[in-house]
Coordinates of C-alpha atoms in Angstrom, one line a residue:
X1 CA 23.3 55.4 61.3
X2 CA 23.0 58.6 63.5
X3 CA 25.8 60.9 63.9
X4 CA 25.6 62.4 67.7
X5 CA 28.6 64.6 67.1
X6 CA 27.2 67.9 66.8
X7 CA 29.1 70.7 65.3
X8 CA 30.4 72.3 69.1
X9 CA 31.7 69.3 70.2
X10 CA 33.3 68.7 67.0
X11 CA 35.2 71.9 67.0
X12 CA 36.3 70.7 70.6
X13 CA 37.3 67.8 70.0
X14 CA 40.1 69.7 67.0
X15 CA 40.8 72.0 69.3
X16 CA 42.3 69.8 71.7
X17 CA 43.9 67.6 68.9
X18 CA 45.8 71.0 67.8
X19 CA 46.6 71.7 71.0
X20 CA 48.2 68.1 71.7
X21 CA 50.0 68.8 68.4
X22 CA 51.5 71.9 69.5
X23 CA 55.3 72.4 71.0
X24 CA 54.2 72.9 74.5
X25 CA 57.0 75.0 76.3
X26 CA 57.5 74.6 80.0
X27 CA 60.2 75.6 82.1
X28 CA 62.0 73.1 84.2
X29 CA 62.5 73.4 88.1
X30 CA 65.9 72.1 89.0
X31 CA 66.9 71.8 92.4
X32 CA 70.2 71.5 94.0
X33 CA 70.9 68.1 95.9
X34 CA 72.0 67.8 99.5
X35 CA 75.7 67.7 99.1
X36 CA 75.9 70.3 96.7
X37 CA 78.6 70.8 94.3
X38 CA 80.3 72.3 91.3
X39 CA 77.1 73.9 88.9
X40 CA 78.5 72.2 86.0
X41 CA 78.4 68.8 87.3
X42 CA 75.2 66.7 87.0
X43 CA 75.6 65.3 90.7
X44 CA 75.0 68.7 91.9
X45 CA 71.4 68.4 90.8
X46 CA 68.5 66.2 91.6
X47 CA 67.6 64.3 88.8
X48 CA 71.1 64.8 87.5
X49 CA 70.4 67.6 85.2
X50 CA 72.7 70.8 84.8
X51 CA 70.6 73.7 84.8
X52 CA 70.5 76.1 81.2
X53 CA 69.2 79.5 80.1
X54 CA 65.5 78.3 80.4
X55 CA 65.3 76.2 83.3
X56 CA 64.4 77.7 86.8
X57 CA 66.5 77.2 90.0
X58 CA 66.2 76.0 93.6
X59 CA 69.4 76.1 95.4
X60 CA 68.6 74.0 98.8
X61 CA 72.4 73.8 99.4
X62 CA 75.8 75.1 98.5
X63 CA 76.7 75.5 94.9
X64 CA 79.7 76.7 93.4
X65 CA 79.1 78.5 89.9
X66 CA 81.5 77.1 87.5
X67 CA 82.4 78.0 84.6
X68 CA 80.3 80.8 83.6
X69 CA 76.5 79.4 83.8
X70 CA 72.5 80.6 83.2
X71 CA 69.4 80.1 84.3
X72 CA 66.1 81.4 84.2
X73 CA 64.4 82.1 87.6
X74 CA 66.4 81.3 90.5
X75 CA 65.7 80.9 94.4
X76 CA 68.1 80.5 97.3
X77 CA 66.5 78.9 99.9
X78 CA 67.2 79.6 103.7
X79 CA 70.6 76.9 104.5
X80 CA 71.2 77.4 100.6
X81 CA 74.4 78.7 99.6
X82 CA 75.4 80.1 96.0
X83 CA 79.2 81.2 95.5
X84 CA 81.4 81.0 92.5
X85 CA 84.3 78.3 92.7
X86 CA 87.3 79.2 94.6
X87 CA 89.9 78.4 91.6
X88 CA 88.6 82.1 90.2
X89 CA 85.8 84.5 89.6
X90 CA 83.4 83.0 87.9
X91 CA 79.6 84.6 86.4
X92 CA 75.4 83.8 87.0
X93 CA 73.5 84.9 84.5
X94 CA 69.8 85.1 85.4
X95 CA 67.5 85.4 82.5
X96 CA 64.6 86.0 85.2
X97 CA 64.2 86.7 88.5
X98 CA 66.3 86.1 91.4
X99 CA 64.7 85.9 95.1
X100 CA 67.5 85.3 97.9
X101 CA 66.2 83.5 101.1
X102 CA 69.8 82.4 101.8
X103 CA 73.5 83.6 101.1
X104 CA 75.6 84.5 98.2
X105 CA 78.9 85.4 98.8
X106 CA 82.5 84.8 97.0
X107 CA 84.4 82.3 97.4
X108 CA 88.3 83.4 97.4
X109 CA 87.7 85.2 94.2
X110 CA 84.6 86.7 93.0
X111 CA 81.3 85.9 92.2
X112 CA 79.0 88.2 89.5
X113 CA 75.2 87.9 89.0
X114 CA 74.1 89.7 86.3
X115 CA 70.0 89.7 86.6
X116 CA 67.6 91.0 83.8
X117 CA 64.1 90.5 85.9
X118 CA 63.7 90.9 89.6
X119 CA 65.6 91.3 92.5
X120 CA 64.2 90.4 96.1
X121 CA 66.7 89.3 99.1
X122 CA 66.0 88.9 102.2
X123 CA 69.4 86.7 103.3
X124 CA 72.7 87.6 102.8
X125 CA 74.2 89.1 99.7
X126 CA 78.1 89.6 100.3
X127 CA 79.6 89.0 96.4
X128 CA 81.5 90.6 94.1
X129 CA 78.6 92.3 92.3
X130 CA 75.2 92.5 91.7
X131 CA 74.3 93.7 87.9
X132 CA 71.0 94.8 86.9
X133 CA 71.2 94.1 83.1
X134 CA 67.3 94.0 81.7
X135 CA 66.3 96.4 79.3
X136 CA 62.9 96.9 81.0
X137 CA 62.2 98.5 84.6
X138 CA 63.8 95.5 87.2
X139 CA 62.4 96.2 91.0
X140 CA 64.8 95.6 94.1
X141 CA 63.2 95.2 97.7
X142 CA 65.3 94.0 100.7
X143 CA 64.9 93.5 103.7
X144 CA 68.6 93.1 104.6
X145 CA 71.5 95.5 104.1
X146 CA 73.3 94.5 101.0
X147 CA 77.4 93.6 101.8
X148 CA 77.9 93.2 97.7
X149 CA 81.4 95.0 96.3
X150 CA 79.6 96.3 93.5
X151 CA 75.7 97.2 92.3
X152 CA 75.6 98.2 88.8
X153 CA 73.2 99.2 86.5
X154 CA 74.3 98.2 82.6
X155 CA 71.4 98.5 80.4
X156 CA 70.5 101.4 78.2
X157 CA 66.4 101.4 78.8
X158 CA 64.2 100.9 81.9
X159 CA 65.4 101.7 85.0
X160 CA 65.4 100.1 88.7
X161 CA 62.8 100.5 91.1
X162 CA 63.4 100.3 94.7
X163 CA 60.0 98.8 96.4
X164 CA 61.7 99.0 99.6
X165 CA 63.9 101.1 101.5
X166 CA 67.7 100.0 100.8
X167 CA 71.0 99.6 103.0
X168 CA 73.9 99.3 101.3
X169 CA 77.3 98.3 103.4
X170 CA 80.7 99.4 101.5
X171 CA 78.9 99.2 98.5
X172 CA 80.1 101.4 94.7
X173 CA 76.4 101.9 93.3
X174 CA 77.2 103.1 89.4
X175 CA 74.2 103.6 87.6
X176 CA 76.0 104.2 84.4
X177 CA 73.8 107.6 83.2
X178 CA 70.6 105.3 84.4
X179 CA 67.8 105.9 87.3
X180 CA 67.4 104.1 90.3
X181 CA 63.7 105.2 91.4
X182 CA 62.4 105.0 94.7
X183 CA 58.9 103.7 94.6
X184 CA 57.3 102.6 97.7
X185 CA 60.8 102.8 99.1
X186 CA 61.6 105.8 101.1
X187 CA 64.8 105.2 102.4
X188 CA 68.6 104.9 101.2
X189 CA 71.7 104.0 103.6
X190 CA 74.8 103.5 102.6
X191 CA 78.0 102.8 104.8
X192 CA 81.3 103.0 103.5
X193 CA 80.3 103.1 99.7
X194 CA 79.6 105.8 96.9
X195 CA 76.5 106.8 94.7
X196 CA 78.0 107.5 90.8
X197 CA 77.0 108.5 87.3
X198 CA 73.3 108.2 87.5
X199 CA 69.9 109.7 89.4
X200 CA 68.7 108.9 92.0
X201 CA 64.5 109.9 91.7
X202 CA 61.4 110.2 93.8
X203 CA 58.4 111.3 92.3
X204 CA 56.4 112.6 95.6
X205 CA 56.1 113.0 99.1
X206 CA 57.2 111.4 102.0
X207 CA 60.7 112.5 101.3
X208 CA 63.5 110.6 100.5
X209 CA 66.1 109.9 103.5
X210 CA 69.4 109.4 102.6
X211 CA 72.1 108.6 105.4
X212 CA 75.7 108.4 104.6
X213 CA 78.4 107.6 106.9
X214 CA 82.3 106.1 106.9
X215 CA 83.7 108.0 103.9
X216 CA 80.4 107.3 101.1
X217 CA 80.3 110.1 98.2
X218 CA 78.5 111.0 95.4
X219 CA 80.3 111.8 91.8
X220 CA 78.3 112.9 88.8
X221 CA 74.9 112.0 90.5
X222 CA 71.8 113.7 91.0
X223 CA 69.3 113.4 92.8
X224 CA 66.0 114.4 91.9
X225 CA 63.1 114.1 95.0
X226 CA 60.8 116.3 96.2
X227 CA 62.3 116.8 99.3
X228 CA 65.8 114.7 100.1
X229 CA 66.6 114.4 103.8
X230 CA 70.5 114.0 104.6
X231 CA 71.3 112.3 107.4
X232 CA 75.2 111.2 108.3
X233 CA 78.4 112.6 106.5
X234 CA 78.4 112.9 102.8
X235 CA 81.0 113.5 100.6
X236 CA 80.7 115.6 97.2
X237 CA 83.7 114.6 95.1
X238 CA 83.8 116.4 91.6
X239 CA 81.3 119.1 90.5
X240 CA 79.2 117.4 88.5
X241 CA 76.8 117.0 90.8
X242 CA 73.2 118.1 91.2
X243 CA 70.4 117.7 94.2
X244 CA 66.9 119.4 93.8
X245 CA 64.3 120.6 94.4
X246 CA 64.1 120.5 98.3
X247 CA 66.9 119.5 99.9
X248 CA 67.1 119.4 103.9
X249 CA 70.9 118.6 105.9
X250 CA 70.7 117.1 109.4
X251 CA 74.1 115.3 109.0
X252 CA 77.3 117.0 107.7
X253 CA 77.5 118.0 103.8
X254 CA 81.0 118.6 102.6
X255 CA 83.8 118.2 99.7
X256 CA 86.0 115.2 99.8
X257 CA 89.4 115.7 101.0
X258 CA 91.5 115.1 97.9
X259 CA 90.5 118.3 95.8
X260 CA 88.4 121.5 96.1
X261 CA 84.7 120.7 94.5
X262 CA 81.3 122.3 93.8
X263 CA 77.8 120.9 94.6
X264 CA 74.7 122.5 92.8
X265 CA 71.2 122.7 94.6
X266 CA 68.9 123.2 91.9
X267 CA 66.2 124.7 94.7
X268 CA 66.2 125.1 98.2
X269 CA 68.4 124.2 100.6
X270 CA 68.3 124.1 104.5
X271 CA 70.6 123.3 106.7
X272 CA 69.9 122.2 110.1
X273 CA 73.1 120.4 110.2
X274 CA 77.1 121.4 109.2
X275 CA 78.3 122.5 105.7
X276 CA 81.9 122.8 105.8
X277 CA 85.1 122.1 103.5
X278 CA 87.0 119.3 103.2
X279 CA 90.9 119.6 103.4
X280 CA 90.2 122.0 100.3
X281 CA 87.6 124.2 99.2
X282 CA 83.6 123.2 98.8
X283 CA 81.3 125.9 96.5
X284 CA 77.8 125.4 96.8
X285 CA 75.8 126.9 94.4
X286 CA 71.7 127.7 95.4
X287 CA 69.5 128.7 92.9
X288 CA 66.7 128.6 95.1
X289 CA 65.8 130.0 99.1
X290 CA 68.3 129.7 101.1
X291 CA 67.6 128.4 105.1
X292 CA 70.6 128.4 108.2
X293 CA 70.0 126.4 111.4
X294 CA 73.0 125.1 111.8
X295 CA 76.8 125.4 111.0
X296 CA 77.5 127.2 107.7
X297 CA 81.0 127.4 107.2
X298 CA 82.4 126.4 103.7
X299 CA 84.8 128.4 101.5
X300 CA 81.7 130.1 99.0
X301 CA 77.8 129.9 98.5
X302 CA 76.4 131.3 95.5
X303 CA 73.0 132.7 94.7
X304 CA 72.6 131.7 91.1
X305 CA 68.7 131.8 91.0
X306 CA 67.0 133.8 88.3
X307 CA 64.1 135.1 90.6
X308 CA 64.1 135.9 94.0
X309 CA 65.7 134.1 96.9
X310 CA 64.9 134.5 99.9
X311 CA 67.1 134.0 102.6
X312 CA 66.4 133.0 106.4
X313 CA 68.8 132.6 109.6
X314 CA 68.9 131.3 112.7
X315 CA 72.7 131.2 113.1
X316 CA 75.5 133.2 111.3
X317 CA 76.9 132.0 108.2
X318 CA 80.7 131.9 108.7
X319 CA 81.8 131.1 105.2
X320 CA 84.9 132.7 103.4
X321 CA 82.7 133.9 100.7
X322 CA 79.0 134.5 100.1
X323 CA 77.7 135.6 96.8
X324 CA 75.2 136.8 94.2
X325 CA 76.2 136.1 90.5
X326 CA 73.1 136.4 88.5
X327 CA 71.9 139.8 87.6
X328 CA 68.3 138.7 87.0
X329 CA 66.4 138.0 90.3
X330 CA 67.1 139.5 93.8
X331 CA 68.1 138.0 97.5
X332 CA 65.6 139.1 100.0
X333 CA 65.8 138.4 103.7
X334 CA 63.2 137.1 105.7
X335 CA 64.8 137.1 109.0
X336 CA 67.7 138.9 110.5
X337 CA 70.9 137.8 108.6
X338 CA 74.4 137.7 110.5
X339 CA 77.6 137.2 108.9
X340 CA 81.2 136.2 111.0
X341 CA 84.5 136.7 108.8
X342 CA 82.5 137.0 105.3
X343 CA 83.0 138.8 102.1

């Protein structure tokens, strides 16, 4: 008798019966049912399954996280609602990414989402916090300003990388010594809220904007762009902190109230805007050119460059104080220079 199985098809037809022999892993798509629920209760979930670490989520309406759950993926859908449950604060983690098309918020207490993929929003994000905990670069875009208490950085590698401008409203952002990288982002606003212990980084050109309003600081923070563009009133609170490069002010740059404090511009600095004390002293150190077109009128500036500096004017500086500390380097004057009330 013939054999028609040739050699090819022979090795196809193993293959496949490997491959039907293998553990075939595929993530499960749960989705939320119309009345919604408690995340730990089966009802809550079409098919009556209680999402775990692997599975991916649609949340089509409102679902209360309790106790502390997981997921993989997870989407909230426009008329979905994801809070924790009102008895307490309560924890999502997100082994994936999470896409917000609808709100998160708290519930009486607080809800946490700690995310190690991506972040994209573009509904309503009022919780407790928003924790980016992947150990690889996690990109943020949204197109809504972000209400959440807290947005936090945890992990010691990668970074997060802002593929949109961002608008943050009464918002902490601690970066915990980590980068938040603008990208194809160009923009950050922040309303009521403070930048801390971290960097803040663009690599090139257009500049990075930065408006600040309602009492928003920065403490221990950097930020490292080409050129930075300060719009709005910002706060410098300690003297730990560094901008460089090129920094230009259009709003009002100044110490916070509660103590005298220091601000370092590691390159130029213009000011087209106000630089003034707070209730106590503000030093601003320049180890760059120096540019006035505006108000100049805080307690010291410091030339601290190594080369030379060259200064330009427009308008007196009216500072207490106005001084050259390093003996390498000189300050030369490009324009006329006026000076009201300064040693």
């Amino acid at each position: 008798m013939k054999n028609n199985i040739t050699p090819l098809t022979f090795c196809t037809l193993l293959g496949f019966f490997l491959l039907m022999l293998s553990p075939i892993v595929i993530k499960a798509q749960i989705v939320s049912a119309p009345p919604g629920g408690l995340w730990n209760n089966p009802a809550t979930w079409i098919g009556g399954i209680v999402p775990g670490a692997g599975d991916n989520v649609v949340i089509a309406s409102t679902v209360s996280v309790y106790p502390t759950s997981q997921c993989n993926n997870i989407t909230i859908q426009s008329g979905g609602i994801l809070q924790n449950r009102s008895s307490n604060s309560y924890t999502l983690f997100v082994n994936g990414n999470l896409n917000n098309q609808g709100v998160i918020q708290n519930s009486t207490y607080s809800l946490t989402v700690n995310v190690k993929g991506n972040v994209n929003n573009s509904g309503s994000m009022t919780n407790g916090t928003l924790s980016f905990t992947g150990t690889a670069n996690q990109q943020m875009s949204s197109t809504q300003p972000l209400h959440v208490d807290n947005f936090v950085r945890t992990a010691g590698s990668g970074r997060i990388l802002a593929t949109t401008n961002l608008s943050f409203v009464g918002t902490a952002i601690d970066l915990n010594s980590d980068t938040l990288e603008f990208t194809t982002g160009t923009a950050l606003t922040i309303d009521g809220g403070n930048l801390t212990d971290g960097v803040m980084f663009r690599t090139a050109m257009p500049a990075l904007q930065i408006t600040t309003d309602n009492g928003t600081h920065v403490n221990n923070f950097t930020i490292d762009s080409q050129e930075a563009r300060l719009y709005g009133t910002l706060l410098v609170f300690g003297s730990a902190n560094t901008f460089k490069h090129n920094v230009i002010n259009f709003g009002t740059l100044k110490s916070q109230n509660n103590n005298s404090y220091s601000l370092t511009v590691d390159g130029n600095l213009t000011n087209n805007g106000i630089i003034e004390n707070g209730a106590y002293s503000f030093t601003v150190n320049i180890s760059g050119d120096l540019t006035n077109n505006g108000t100049w009128q805080n307690y010291n500036t410091v030339l601290n460059g190594s080369g030379i500096q060259n200064l330009t004017m427009t308008q007196p500086y009216s500072g207490t104080l106005f001084t050259k500390n390093n003996t390498a380097g000189r300050a030369r004057a490009l324009s006329g220079l006026s000076f009201v009330n300064t040693e």
